[in-house]
Amino acid sequence: MTNVYSFDGILVFGLVLICTCAYLKKVPRINSWLLSEKKGVWGVFYKAAVIGTRLHICVAASCLLMAFYLAFVK
């Protein structure tokens, strides 16, 4: 388990947020409900979805590296 208040926990939380929002962008109902706002607090989800779809190779590689780090190094 990673602690949320550590740097590892923040990275894991950010990667999970980006991956989840990118996946939810493909679902039409959730896309129109959750990811329609581009400003404010709800805009964070939209921006995470954009990062996840545009940089999907980098996000996938960083998820694999983080999984390897958490499983074997830490």
PDB file of N, CA and C in Angstrom:
ATOM      1  N   MET A   1       0.842  -1.182   0.000  1.00  0.00           N
ATOM      2  CA  MET A   1       0.000   0.000   0.000  1.00  0.00           C
ATOM      3  C   MET A   1       0.886   1.243   0.000  1.00  0.00           C
ATOM      4  N   THR A   2       0.431   2.222  -0.760  1.00  0.00           N
ATOM      5  CA  THR A   2       1.158   3.479  -0.771  1.00  0.00           C
ATOM      6  C   THR A   2       0.399   4.505   0.057  1.00  0.00           C
ATOM      7  N   ASN A   3       1.136   5.346   0.692  1.00  0.00           N
ATOM      8  CA  ASN A   3       0.564   6.420   1.491  1.00  0.00           C
ATOM      9  C   ASN A   3       0.226   7.593   0.573  1.00  0.00           C
ATOM     10  N   VAL A   4      -0.936   8.168   0.737  1.00  0.00           N
ATOM     11  CA  VAL A   4      -1.364   9.260  -0.136  1.00  0.00           C
ATOM     12  C   VAL A   4      -0.501  10.499   0.065  1.00  0.00           C
ATOM     13  N   TYR A   5       0.049  10.648   1.244  1.00  0.00           N
ATOM     14  CA  TYR A   5       0.808  11.848   1.550  1.00  0.00           C
ATOM     15  C   TYR A   5       2.271  11.760   1.142  1.00  0.00           C
ATOM     16  N   SER A   6       2.667  10.652   0.546  1.00  0.00           N
ATOM     17  CA  SER A   6       4.033  10.532   0.054  1.00  0.00           C
ATOM     18  C   SER A   6       4.056  10.893  -1.434  1.00  0.00           C
ATOM     19  N   PHE A   7       5.245  11.064  -1.961  1.00  0.00           N
ATOM     20  CA  PHE A   7       5.374  11.398  -3.377  1.00  0.00           C
ATOM     21  C   PHE A   7       4.892  10.244  -4.259  1.00  0.00           C
ATOM     22  N   ASP A   8       5.141   9.009  -3.814  1.00  0.00           N
ATOM     23  CA  ASP A   8       4.649   7.841  -4.557  1.00  0.00           C
ATOM     24  C   ASP A   8       3.126   7.838  -4.628  1.00  0.00           C
ATOM     25  N   GLY A   9       2.494   8.156  -3.513  1.00  0.00           N
ATOM     26  CA  GLY A   9       1.039   8.171  -3.473  1.00  0.00           C
ATOM     27  C   GLY A   9       0.438   9.236  -4.367  1.00  0.00           C
ATOM     28  N   ILE A  10       1.083  10.381  -4.424  1.00  0.00           N
ATOM     29  CA  ILE A  10       0.592  11.455  -5.294  1.00  0.00           C
ATOM     30  C   ILE A  10       0.710  11.047  -6.756  1.00  0.00           C
ATOM     31  N   LEU A  11       1.830  10.407  -7.118  1.00  0.00           N
ATOM     32  CA  LEU A  11       1.994   9.938  -8.498  1.00  0.00           C
ATOM     33  C   LEU A  11       0.965   8.876  -8.860  1.00  0.00           C
ATOM     34  N   VAL A  12       0.733   7.937  -7.949  1.00  0.00           N
ATOM     35  CA  VAL A  12      -0.262   6.889  -8.205  1.00  0.00           C
ATOM     36  C   VAL A  12      -1.643   7.503  -8.339  1.00  0.00           C
ATOM     37  N   PHE A  13      -1.985   8.433  -7.463  1.00  0.00           N
ATOM     38  CA  PHE A  13      -3.289   9.084  -7.532  1.00  0.00           C
ATOM     39  C   PHE A  13      -3.459   9.828  -8.858  1.00  0.00           C
ATOM     40  N   GLY A  14      -2.423  10.552  -9.277  1.00  0.00           N
ATOM     41  CA  GLY A  14      -2.499  11.272 -10.548  1.00  0.00           C
ATOM     42  C   GLY A  14      -2.651  10.341 -11.737  1.00  0.00           C
ATOM     43  N   LEU A  15      -1.914   9.232 -11.746  1.00  0.00           N
ATOM     44  CA  LEU A  15      -2.030   8.280 -12.846  1.00  0.00           C
ATOM     45  C   LEU A  15      -3.394   7.614 -12.881  1.00  0.00           C
ATOM     46  N   VAL A  16      -3.915   7.262 -11.721  1.00  0.00           N
ATOM     47  CA  VAL A  16      -5.246   6.651 -11.673  1.00  0.00           C
ATOM     48  C   VAL A  16      -6.310   7.645 -12.131  1.00  0.00           C
ATOM     49  N   LEU A  17      -6.186   8.899 -11.728  1.00  0.00           N
ATOM     50  CA  LEU A  17      -7.136   9.929 -12.157  1.00  0.00           C
ATOM     51  C   LEU A  17      -7.093  10.122 -13.671  1.00  0.00           C
ATOM     52  N   ILE A  18      -5.899  10.199 -14.232  1.00  0.00           N
ATOM     53  CA  ILE A  18      -5.758  10.396 -15.673  1.00  0.00           C
ATOM     54  C   ILE A  18      -6.306   9.201 -16.445  1.00  0.00           C
ATOM     55  N   CYS A  19      -5.973   7.993 -16.008  1.00  0.00           N
ATOM     56  CA  CYS A  19      -6.451   6.800 -16.705  1.00  0.00           C
ATOM     57  C   CYS A  19      -7.967   6.647 -16.603  1.00  0.00           C
ATOM     58  N   THR A  20      -8.518   6.938 -15.438  1.00  0.00           N
ATOM     59  CA  THR A  20      -9.965   6.823 -15.258  1.00  0.00           C
ATOM     60  C   THR A  20     -10.714   7.847 -16.093  1.00  0.00           C
ATOM     61  N   CYS A  21     -10.256   9.077 -16.108  1.00  0.00           N
ATOM     62  CA  CYS A  21     -10.938  10.115 -16.889  1.00  0.00           C
ATOM     63  C   CYS A  21     -10.820   9.851 -18.383  1.00  0.00           C
ATOM     64  N   ALA A  22      -9.679   9.333 -18.825  1.00  0.00           N
ATOM     65  CA  ALA A  22      -9.530   9.008 -20.242  1.00  0.00           C
ATOM     66  C   ALA A  22     -10.465   7.873 -20.634  1.00  0.00           C
ATOM     67  N   TYR A  23     -10.650   6.902 -19.739  1.00  0.00           N
ATOM     68  CA  TYR A  23     -11.586   5.817 -20.018  1.00  0.00           C
ATOM     69  C   TYR A  23     -13.028   6.325 -20.019  1.00  0.00           C
ATOM     70  N   LEU A  24     -13.365   7.178 -19.066  1.00  0.00           N
ATOM     71  CA  LEU A  24     -14.739   7.685 -18.983  1.00  0.00           C
ATOM     72  C   LEU A  24     -15.078   8.625 -20.131  1.00  0.00           C
ATOM     73  N   LYS A  25     -14.077   9.164 -20.788  1.00  0.00           N
ATOM     74  CA  LYS A  25     -14.342  10.031 -21.939  1.00  0.00           C
ATOM     75  C   LYS A  25     -14.931   9.241 -23.100  1.00  0.00           C
ATOM     76  N   LYS A  26     -14.684   7.931 -23.129  1.00  0.00           N
ATOM     77  CA  LYS A  26     -15.217   7.083 -24.190  1.00  0.00           C
ATOM     78  C   LYS A  26     -16.680   6.704 -23.973  1.00  0.00           C
ATOM     79  N   VAL A  27     -17.194   6.884 -22.748  1.00  0.00           N
ATOM     80  CA  VAL A  27     -18.583   6.561 -22.428  1.00  0.00           C
ATOM     81  C   VAL A  27     -19.430   7.806 -22.675  1.00  0.00           C
ATOM     82  N   PRO A  28     -20.399   7.744 -23.612  1.00  0.00           N
ATOM     83  CA  PRO A  28     -21.126   8.967 -24.017  1.00  0.00           C
ATOM     84  C   PRO A  28     -21.887   9.663 -22.888  1.00  0.00           C
ATOM     85  N   ARG A  29     -22.591   8.923 -22.044  1.00  0.00           N
ATOM     86  CA  ARG A  29     -23.381   9.563 -20.990  1.00  0.00           C
ATOM     87  C   ARG A  29     -22.492  10.247 -19.963  1.00  0.00           C
ATOM     88  N   ILE A  30     -21.454   9.581 -19.584  1.00  0.00           N
ATOM     89  CA  ILE A  30     -20.558  10.160 -18.585  1.00  0.00           C
ATOM     90  C   ILE A  30     -19.760  11.309 -19.187  1.00  0.00           C
ATOM     91  N   ASN A  31     -19.426  11.193 -20.462  1.00  0.00           N
ATOM     92  CA  ASN A  31     -18.697  12.268 -21.131  1.00  0.00           C
ATOM     93  C   ASN A  31     -19.508  13.560 -21.128  1.00  0.00           C
ATOM     94  N   SER A  32     -20.786  13.452 -21.425  1.00  0.00           N
ATOM     95  CA  SER A  32     -21.615  14.662 -21.455  1.00  0.00           C
ATOM     96  C   SER A  32     -21.929  15.174 -20.044  1.00  0.00           C
ATOM     97  N   TRP A  33     -21.927  14.307 -19.052  1.00  0.00           N
ATOM     98  CA  TRP A  33     -22.260  14.722 -17.697  1.00  0.00           C
ATOM     99  C   TRP A  33     -21.039  15.213 -16.922  1.00  0.00           C
ATOM    100  N   LEU A  34     -19.968  14.432 -16.916  1.00  0.00           N
ATOM    101  CA  LEU A  34     -18.824  14.735 -16.058  1.00  0.00           C
ATOM    102  C   LEU A  34     -17.780  15.592 -16.753  1.00  0.00           C
ATOM    103  N   LEU A  35     -17.565  15.351 -18.031  1.00  0.00           N
ATOM    104  CA  LEU A  35     -16.459  15.995 -18.728  1.00  0.00           C
ATOM    105  C   LEU A  35     -16.888  17.149 -19.620  1.00  0.00           C
ATOM    106  N   SER A  36     -18.066  17.685 -19.391  1.00  0.00           N
ATOM    107  CA  SER A  36     -18.532  18.785 -20.231  1.00  0.00           C
ATOM    108  C   SER A  36     -17.981  20.138 -19.781  1.00  0.00           C
ATOM    109  N   GLU A  37     -17.700  20.275 -18.502  1.00  0.00           N
ATOM    110  CA  GLU A  37     -17.144  21.528 -17.986  1.00  0.00           C
ATOM    111  C   GLU A  37     -15.654  21.608 -18.275  1.00  0.00           C
ATOM    112  N   LYS A  38     -15.215  22.749 -18.771  1.00  0.00           N
ATOM    113  CA  LYS A  38     -13.797  22.915 -19.084  1.00  0.00           C
ATOM    114  C   LYS A  38     -13.097  23.872 -18.140  1.00  0.00           C
ATOM    115  N   LYS A  39     -13.853  24.484 -17.234  1.00  0.00           N
ATOM    116  CA  LYS A  39     -13.286  25.434 -16.276  1.00  0.00           C
ATOM    117  C   LYS A  39     -13.739  25.056 -14.874  1.00  0.00           C
ATOM    118  N   GLY A  40     -13.030  25.551 -13.904  1.00  0.00           N
ATOM    119  CA  GLY A  40     -13.412  25.333 -12.517  1.00  0.00           C
ATOM    120  C   GLY A  40     -12.927  23.997 -11.988  1.00  0.00           C
ATOM    121  N   VAL A  41     -13.574  23.574 -10.904  1.00  0.00           N
ATOM    122  CA  VAL A  41     -13.181  22.327 -10.251  1.00  0.00           C
ATOM    123  C   VAL A  41     -13.460  21.121 -11.139  1.00  0.00           C
ATOM    124  N   TRP A  42     -14.589  21.115 -11.828  1.00  0.00           N
ATOM    125  CA  TRP A  42     -14.923  19.994 -12.703  1.00  0.00           C
ATOM    126  C   TRP A  42     -14.035  19.964 -13.941  1.00  0.00           C
ATOM    127  N   GLY A  43     -13.392  21.070 -14.245  1.00  0.00           N
ATOM    128  CA  GLY A  43     -12.490  21.118 -15.385  1.00  0.00           C
ATOM    129  C   GLY A  43     -11.239  20.281 -15.193  1.00  0.00           C
ATOM    130  N   VAL A  44     -10.920  19.941 -13.953  1.00  0.00           N
ATOM    131  CA  VAL A  44      -9.772  19.073 -13.683  1.00  0.00           C
ATOM    132  C   VAL A  44      -9.988  17.709 -14.326  1.00  0.00           C
ATOM    133  N   PHE A  45     -11.212  17.204 -14.267  1.00  0.00           N
ATOM    134  CA  PHE A  45     -11.515  15.913 -14.876  1.00  0.00           C
ATOM    135  C   PHE A  45     -11.399  15.984 -16.394  1.00  0.00           C
ATOM    136  N   TYR A  46     -11.862  17.076 -16.973  1.00  0.00           N
ATOM    137  CA  TYR A  46     -11.738  17.256 -18.418  1.00  0.00           C
ATOM    138  C   TYR A  46     -10.270  17.322 -18.834  1.00  0.00           C
ATOM    139  N   LYS A  47      -9.481  18.073 -18.093  1.00  0.00           N
ATOM    140  CA  LYS A  47      -8.059  18.205 -18.429  1.00  0.00           C
ATOM    141  C   LYS A  47      -7.321  16.887 -18.252  1.00  0.00           C
ATOM    142  N   ALA A  48      -7.684  16.120 -17.238  1.00  0.00           N
ATOM    143  CA  ALA A  48      -7.076  14.803 -17.052  1.00  0.00           C
ATOM    144  C   ALA A  48      -7.446  13.868 -18.194  1.00  0.00           C
ATOM    145  N   ALA A  49      -8.677  13.965 -18.688  1.00  0.00           N
ATOM    146  CA  ALA A  49      -9.091  13.132 -19.811  1.00  0.00           C
ATOM    147  C   ALA A  49      -8.352  13.518 -21.082  1.00  0.00           C
ATOM    148  N   VAL A  50      -8.128  14.799 -21.289  1.00  0.00           N
ATOM    149  CA  VAL A  50      -7.385  15.253 -22.463  1.00  0.00           C
ATOM    150  C   VAL A  50      -5.939  14.779 -22.398  1.00  0.00           C
ATOM    151  N   ILE A  51      -5.322  14.874 -21.223  1.00  0.00           N
ATOM    152  CA  ILE A  51      -3.952  14.389 -21.064  1.00  0.00           C
ATOM    153  C   ILE A  51      -3.892  12.891 -21.332  1.00  0.00           C
ATOM    154  N   GLY A  52      -4.859  12.149 -20.820  1.00  0.00           N
ATOM    155  CA  GLY A  52      -4.875  10.705 -21.005  1.00  0.00           C
ATOM    156  C   GLY A  52      -5.076  10.282 -22.445  1.00  0.00           C
ATOM    157  N   THR A  53      -5.853  11.027 -23.212  1.00  0.00           N
ATOM    158  CA  THR A  53      -6.081  10.637 -24.600  1.00  0.00           C
ATOM    159  C   THR A  53      -4.958  11.102 -25.520  1.00  0.00           C
ATOM    160  N   ARG A  54      -4.391  12.252 -25.241  1.00  0.00           N
ATOM    161  CA  ARG A  54      -3.323  12.761 -26.117  1.00  0.00           C
ATOM    162  C   ARG A  54      -1.975  12.107 -25.836  1.00  0.00           C
ATOM    163  N   LEU A  55      -1.701  11.815 -24.598  1.00  0.00           N
ATOM    164  CA  LEU A  55      -0.412  11.232 -24.217  1.00  0.00           C
ATOM    165  C   LEU A  55      -0.588   9.789 -23.747  1.00  0.00           C
ATOM    166  N   HIS A  56      -1.407   9.013 -24.443  1.00  0.00           N
ATOM    167  CA  HIS A  56      -1.742   7.681 -23.958  1.00  0.00           C
ATOM    168  C   HIS A  56      -0.530   6.753 -23.903  1.00  0.00           C
ATOM    169  N   ILE A  57       0.434   6.915 -24.774  1.00  0.00           N
ATOM    170  CA  ILE A  57       1.621   6.055 -24.738  1.00  0.00           C
ATOM    171  C   ILE A  57       2.476   6.400 -23.516  1.00  0.00           C
ATOM    172  N   CYS A  58       2.675   7.667 -23.263  1.00  0.00           N
ATOM    173  CA  CYS A  58       3.460   8.085 -22.088  1.00  0.00           C
ATOM    174  C   CYS A  58       2.762   7.712 -20.785  1.00  0.00           C
ATOM    175  N   VAL A  59       1.452   7.847 -20.741  1.00  0.00           N
ATOM    176  CA  VAL A  59       0.701   7.499 -19.536  1.00  0.00           C
ATOM    177  C   VAL A  59       0.768   5.998 -19.296  1.00  0.00           C
ATOM    178  N   ALA A  60       0.630   5.205 -20.344  1.00  0.00           N
ATOM    179  CA  ALA A  60       0.713   3.746 -20.191  1.00  0.00           C
ATOM    180  C   ALA A  60       2.106   3.324 -19.735  1.00  0.00           C
ATOM    181  N   ALA A  61       3.136   3.929 -20.294  1.00  0.00           N
ATOM    182  CA  ALA A  61       4.500   3.588 -19.889  1.00  0.00           C
ATOM    183  C   ALA A  61       4.752   3.984 -18.435  1.00  0.00           C
ATOM    184  N   SER A  62       4.252   5.137 -18.030  1.00  0.00           N
ATOM    185  CA  SER A  62       4.453   5.553 -16.641  1.00  0.00           C
ATOM    186  C   SER A  62       3.650   4.677 -15.681  1.00  0.00           C
ATOM    187  N   CYS A  63       2.489   4.175 -16.103  1.00  0.00           N
ATOM    188  CA  CYS A  63       1.734   3.236 -15.264  1.00  0.00           C
ATOM    189  C   CYS A  63       2.511   1.938 -15.079  1.00  0.00           C
ATOM    190  N   LEU A  64       3.114   1.449 -16.150  1.00  0.00           N
ATOM    191  CA  LEU A  64       3.915   0.227 -16.049  1.00  0.00           C
ATOM    192  C   LEU A  64       5.141   0.437 -15.171  1.00  0.00           C
ATOM    193  N   LEU A  65       5.812   1.556 -15.335  1.00  0.00           N
ATOM    194  CA  LEU A  65       6.975   1.838 -14.498  1.00  0.00           C
ATOM    195  C   LEU A  65       6.593   1.989 -13.025  1.00  0.00           C
ATOM    196  N   MET A  66       5.474   2.629 -12.760  1.00  0.00           N
ATOM    197  CA  MET A  66       5.037   2.788 -11.380  1.00  0.00           C
ATOM    198  C   MET A  66       4.635   1.446 -10.780  1.00  0.00           C
ATOM    199  N   ALA A  67       3.996   0.593 -11.554  1.00  0.00           N
ATOM    200  CA  ALA A  67       3.636  -0.741 -11.060  1.00  0.00           C
ATOM    201  C   ALA A  67       4.887  -1.552 -10.752  1.00  0.00           C
ATOM    202  N   PHE A  68       5.880  -1.494 -11.619  1.00  0.00           N
ATOM    203  CA  PHE A  68       7.149  -2.193 -11.370  1.00  0.00           C
ATOM    204  C   PHE A  68       7.818  -1.645 -10.119  1.00  0.00           C
ATOM    205  N   TYR A  69       7.825  -0.339  -9.970  1.00  0.00           N
ATOM    206  CA  TYR A  69       8.450   0.288  -8.800  1.00  0.00           C
ATOM    207  C   TYR A  69       7.760  -0.133  -7.513  1.00  0.00           C
ATOM    208  N   LEU A  70       6.428  -0.101  -7.511  1.00  0.00           N
ATOM    209  CA  LEU A  70       5.691  -0.451  -6.301  1.00  0.00           C
ATOM    210  C   LEU A  70       5.788  -1.931  -5.973  1.00  0.00           C
ATOM    211  N   ALA A  71       5.868  -2.782  -7.011  1.00  0.00           N
ATOM    212  CA  ALA A  71       5.897  -4.216  -6.773  1.00  0.00           C
ATOM    213  C   ALA A  71       7.274  -4.713  -6.370  1.00  0.00           C
ATOM    214  N   PHE A  72       8.318  -4.179  -6.968  1.00  0.00           N
ATOM    215  CA  PHE A  72       9.644  -4.772  -6.774  1.00  0.00           C
ATOM    216  C   PHE A  72      10.635  -3.880  -6.024  1.00  0.00           C
ATOM    217  N   VAL A  73      10.554  -2.597  -6.183  1.00  0.00           N
ATOM    218  CA  VAL A  73      11.565  -1.710  -5.600  1.00  0.00           C
ATOM    219  C   VAL A  73      11.168  -1.270  -4.191  1.00  0.00           C
ATOM    220  N   LYS A  74       9.945  -0.859  -4.023  1.00  0.00           N
ATOM    221  CA  LYS A  74       9.520  -0.311  -2.734  1.00  0.00           C
ATOM    222  C   LYS A  74       9.279  -1.379  -1.705  1.00  0.00           C
TER     223      LYS A  74
END
